Tab-separated table of C-alpha atoms in Angstrom:
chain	number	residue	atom	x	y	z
R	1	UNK	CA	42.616	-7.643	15.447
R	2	UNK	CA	44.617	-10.574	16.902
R	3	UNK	CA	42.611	-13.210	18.507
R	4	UNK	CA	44.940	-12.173	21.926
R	5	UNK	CA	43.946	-8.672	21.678
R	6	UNK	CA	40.357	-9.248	21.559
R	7	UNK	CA	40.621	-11.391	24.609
R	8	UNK	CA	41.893	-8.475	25.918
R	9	UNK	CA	39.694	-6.156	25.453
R	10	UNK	CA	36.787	-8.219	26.056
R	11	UNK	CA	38.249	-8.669	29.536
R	12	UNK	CA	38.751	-4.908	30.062
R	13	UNK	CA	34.721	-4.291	28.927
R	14	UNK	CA	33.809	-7.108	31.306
R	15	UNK	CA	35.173	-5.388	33.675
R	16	UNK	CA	34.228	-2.065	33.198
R	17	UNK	CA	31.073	-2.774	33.027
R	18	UNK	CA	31.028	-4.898	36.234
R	19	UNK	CA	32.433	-1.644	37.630
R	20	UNK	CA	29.611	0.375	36.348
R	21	UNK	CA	26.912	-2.249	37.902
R	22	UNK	CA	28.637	-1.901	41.366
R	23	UNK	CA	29.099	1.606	41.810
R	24	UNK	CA	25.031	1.849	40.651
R	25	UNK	CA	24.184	-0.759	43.017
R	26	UNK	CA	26.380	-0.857	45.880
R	27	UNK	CA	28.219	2.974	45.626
R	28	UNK	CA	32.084	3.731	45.459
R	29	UNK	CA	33.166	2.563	49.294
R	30	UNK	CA	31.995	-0.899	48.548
R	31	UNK	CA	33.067	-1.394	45.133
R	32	UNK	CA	36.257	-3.523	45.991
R	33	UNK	CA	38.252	-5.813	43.204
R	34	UNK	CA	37.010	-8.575	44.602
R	35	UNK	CA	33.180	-7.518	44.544
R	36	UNK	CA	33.940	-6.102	40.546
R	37	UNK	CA	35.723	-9.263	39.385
R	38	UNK	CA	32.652	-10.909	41.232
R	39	UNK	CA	30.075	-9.168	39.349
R	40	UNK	CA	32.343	-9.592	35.814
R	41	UNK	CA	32.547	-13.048	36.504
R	42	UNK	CA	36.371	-13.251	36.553
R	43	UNK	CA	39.305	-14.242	38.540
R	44	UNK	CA	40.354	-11.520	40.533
R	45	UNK	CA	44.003	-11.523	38.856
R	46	UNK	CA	42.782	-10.938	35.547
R	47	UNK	CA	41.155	-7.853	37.085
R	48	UNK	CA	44.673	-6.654	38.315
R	49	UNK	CA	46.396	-8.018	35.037
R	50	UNK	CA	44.915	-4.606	33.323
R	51	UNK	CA	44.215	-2.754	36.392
R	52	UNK	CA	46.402	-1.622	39.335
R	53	UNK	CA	43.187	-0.973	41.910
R	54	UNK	CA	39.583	0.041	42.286
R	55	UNK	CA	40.922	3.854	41.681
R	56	UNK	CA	42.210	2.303	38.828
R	57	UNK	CA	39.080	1.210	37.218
R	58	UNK	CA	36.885	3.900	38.233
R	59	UNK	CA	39.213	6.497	36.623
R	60	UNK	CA	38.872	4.517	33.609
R	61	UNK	CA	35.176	5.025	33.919
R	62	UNK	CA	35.300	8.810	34.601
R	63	UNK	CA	37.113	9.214	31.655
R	64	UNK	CA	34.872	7.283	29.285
R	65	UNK	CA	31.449	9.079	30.931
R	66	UNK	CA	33.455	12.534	30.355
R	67	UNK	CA	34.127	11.722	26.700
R	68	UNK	CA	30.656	10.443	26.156
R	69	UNK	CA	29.106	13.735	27.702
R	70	UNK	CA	31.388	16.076	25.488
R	71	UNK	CA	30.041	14.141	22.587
R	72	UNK	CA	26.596	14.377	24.019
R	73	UNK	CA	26.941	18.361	24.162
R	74	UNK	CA	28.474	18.687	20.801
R	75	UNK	CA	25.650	17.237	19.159
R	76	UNK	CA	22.941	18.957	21.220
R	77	UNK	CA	24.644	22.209	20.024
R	78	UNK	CA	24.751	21.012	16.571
R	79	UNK	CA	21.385	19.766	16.444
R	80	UNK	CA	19.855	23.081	17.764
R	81	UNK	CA	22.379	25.797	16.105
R	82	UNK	CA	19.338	27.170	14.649
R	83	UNK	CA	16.997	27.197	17.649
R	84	UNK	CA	16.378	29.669	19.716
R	85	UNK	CA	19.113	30.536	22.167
R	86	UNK	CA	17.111	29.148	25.223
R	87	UNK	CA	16.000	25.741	24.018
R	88	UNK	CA	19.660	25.364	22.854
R	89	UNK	CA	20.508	26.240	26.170
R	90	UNK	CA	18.246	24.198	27.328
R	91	UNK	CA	19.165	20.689	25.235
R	92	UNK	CA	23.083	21.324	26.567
R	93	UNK	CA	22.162	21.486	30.347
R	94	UNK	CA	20.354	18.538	29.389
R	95	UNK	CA	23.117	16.379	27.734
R	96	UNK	CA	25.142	17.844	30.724
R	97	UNK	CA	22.355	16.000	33.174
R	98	UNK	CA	21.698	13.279	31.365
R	99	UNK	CA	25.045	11.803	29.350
R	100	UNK	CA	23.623	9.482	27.098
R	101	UNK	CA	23.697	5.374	28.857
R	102	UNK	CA	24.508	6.731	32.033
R	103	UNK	CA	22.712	5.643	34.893
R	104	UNK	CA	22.496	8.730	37.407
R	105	UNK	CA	23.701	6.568	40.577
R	106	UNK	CA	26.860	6.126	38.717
R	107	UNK	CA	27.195	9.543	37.267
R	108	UNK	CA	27.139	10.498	41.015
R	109	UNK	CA	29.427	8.081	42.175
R	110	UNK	CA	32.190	9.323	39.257
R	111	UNK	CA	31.538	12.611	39.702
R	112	UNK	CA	31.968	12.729	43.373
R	113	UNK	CA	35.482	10.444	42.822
R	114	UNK	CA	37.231	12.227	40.637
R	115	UNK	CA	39.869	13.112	42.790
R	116	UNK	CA	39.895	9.797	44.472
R	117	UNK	CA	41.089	8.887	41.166
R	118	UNK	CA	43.622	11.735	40.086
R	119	UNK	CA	41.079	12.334	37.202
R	120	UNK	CA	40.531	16.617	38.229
R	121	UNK	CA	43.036	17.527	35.518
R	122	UNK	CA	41.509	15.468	32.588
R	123	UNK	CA	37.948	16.293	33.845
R	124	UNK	CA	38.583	20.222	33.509
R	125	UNK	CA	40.455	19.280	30.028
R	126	UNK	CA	37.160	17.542	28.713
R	127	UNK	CA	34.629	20.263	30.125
R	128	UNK	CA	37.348	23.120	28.755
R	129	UNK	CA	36.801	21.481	25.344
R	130	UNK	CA	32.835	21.324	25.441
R	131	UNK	CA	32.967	25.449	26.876
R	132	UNK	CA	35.442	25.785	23.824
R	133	UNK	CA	32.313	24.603	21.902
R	134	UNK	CA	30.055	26.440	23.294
R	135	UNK	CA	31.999	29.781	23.047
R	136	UNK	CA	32.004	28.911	19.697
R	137	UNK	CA	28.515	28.164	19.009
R	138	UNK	CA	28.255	31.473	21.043
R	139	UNK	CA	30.303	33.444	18.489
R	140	UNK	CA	28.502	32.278	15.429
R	141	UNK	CA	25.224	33.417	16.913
R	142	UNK	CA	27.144	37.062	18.164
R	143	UNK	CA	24.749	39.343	15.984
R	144	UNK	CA	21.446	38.101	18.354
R	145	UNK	CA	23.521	38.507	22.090
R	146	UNK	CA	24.259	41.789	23.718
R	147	UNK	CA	27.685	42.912	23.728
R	148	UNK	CA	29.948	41.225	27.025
R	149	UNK	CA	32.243	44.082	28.529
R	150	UNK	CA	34.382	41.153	29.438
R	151	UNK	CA	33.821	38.103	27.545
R	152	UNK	CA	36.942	36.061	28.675
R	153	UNK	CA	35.433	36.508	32.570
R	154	UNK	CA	31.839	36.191	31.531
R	155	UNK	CA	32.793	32.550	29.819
R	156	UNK	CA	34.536	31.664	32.647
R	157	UNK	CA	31.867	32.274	35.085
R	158	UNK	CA	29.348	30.899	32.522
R	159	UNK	CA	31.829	27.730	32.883
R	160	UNK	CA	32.001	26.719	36.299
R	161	UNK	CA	27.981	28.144	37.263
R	162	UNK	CA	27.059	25.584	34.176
R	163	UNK	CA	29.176	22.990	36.010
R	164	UNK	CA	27.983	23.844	39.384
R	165	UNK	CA	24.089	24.335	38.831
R	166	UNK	CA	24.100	21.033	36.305
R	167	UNK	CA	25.304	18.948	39.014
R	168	UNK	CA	23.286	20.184	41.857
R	169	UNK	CA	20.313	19.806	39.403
R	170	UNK	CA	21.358	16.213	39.025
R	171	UNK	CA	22.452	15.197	42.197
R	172	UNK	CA	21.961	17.708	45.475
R	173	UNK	CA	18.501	18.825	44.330
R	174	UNK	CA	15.993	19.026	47.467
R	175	UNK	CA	12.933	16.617	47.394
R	176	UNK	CA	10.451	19.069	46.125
R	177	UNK	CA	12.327	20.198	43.059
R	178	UNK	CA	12.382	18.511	39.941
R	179	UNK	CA	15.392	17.946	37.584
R	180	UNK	CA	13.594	19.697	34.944
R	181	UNK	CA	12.363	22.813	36.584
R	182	UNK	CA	15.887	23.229	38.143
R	183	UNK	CA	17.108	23.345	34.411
R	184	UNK	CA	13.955	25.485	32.897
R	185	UNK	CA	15.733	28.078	35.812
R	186	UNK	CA	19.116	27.726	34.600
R	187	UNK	CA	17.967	27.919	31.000
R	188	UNK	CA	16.466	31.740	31.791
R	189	UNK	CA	19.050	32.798	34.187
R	190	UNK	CA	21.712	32.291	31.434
R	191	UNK	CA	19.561	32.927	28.714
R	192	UNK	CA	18.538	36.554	30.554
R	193	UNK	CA	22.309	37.083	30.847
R	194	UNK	CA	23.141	36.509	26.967
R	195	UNK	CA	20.243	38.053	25.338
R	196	UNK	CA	19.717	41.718	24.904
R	197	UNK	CA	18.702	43.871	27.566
R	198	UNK	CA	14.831	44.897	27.338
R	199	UNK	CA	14.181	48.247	26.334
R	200	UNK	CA	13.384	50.485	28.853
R	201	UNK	CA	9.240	50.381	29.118
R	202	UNK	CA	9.290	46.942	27.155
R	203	UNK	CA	8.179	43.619	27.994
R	204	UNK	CA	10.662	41.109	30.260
R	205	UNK	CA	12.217	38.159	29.341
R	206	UNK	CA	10.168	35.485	30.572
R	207	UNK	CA	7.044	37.379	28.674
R	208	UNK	CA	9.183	37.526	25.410
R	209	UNK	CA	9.907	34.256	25.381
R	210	UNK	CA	7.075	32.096	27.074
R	211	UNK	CA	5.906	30.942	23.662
R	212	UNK	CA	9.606	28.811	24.083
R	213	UNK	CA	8.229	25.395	24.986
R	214	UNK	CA	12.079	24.364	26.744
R	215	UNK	CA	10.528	20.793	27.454
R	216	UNK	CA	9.440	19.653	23.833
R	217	UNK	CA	13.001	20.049	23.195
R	218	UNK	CA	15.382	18.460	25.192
R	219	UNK	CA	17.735	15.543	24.360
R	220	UNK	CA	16.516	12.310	24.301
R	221	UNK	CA	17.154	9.811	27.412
């Protein structure tokens, strides 16, 4: 790489990651140029030389924190494609939660911006990709799920209550409820609605599966 171009893109990680530190601290409203080329330890200009505003940068970050969580949720499914169906549940919703070197005052502040920063439409092409993936993972495990009168409905309402109940769990949570308790719930709700129906007479869900220690396997953080 020229000498130039790593000038370059030094400057551009500067100031991404000033970005990063300001949103955290300081939250979205306050995060002008001026405060990011601050914290980069730049000349305002140079900040402008690569991007055309705030919006600018912040889209930049959304995108990178999307790609990073799609990665994150490809290898949790990989890593558990042979565990059972709740604690691989259970290690998604968690890369979901918890994208890997993501500080959860920014993951708020880019979630709650994306339209700010005309990101919606590569947003729902990232988390379309990591469903695609999970269909899939779904698929290869068909002969242990009951049988979906509608799967192409049931996937997308799997999609957007994933979305939904992941960020809530993250973000909108009330005082008393922790992060992984809301996600233990999630994991049994969807689990209950994948899994075979008990037999009439039999034992429930939660009994079936309480030997399924969700919290010895989650995703590292």
């Amino acid at each position: 790489m020229a000498p130039r171009q790593e000038r370059a893109r030094a400057s551009v990680e500067a100031i991404l990651t000033a970005a990063e530190m300001v949103l955290r601290d300081e939250g979205f409203a306050r995060a002008t140029t001026n405060r990011i080329a601050a914290r980069a330890g730049v000349n305002v200009a140079l900040v402008y030389r690569y991007f055309a505003g705030k919006e600018a940068i912040v889209g930049a970050l959304i995108e990178r924190v999307a790609n990073t969580t799609y990665d994150a949720v490809r290898r949790a499914l990989a890593e558990n494609a042979l565990e059972p169906l709740p604690v691989a549940l259970r290690a998604m919703f968690d890369a979901l939660v918890h994208p890997p070197g993501i500080h959860p005052a920014l993951h708020r502040e880019l979630v709650e911006h994306v339209d700010v920063t005309k990101r919606r439409q590569l947003v729902h092409d990232v988390s379309g990709r990591a469903m695609a993936l999970f269909a899939s993972f779904l698929e290869e495990r068909s002969a242990e799920l009951r049988a979906l009168p509608d799967s192409e409905a049931a996937m997308f309402v799997l999609q957007h209550a994933i979305e939904a109940s992941t960020h809530a769990a993250a973000f909108y949570r009330p005082g008393s409820l922790s992060v992984d308790r809301a996600l233990d719930a999630l994991t049994e709700l969807v689990a209950r609605g994948l899994l075979p129906l008990p037999e009439p007479g039999g034992r429930e869900f939660a009994a079936t599966n309480a030997s399924l220690p969700y919290a010895n396997h989650r995703v590292g953080r």
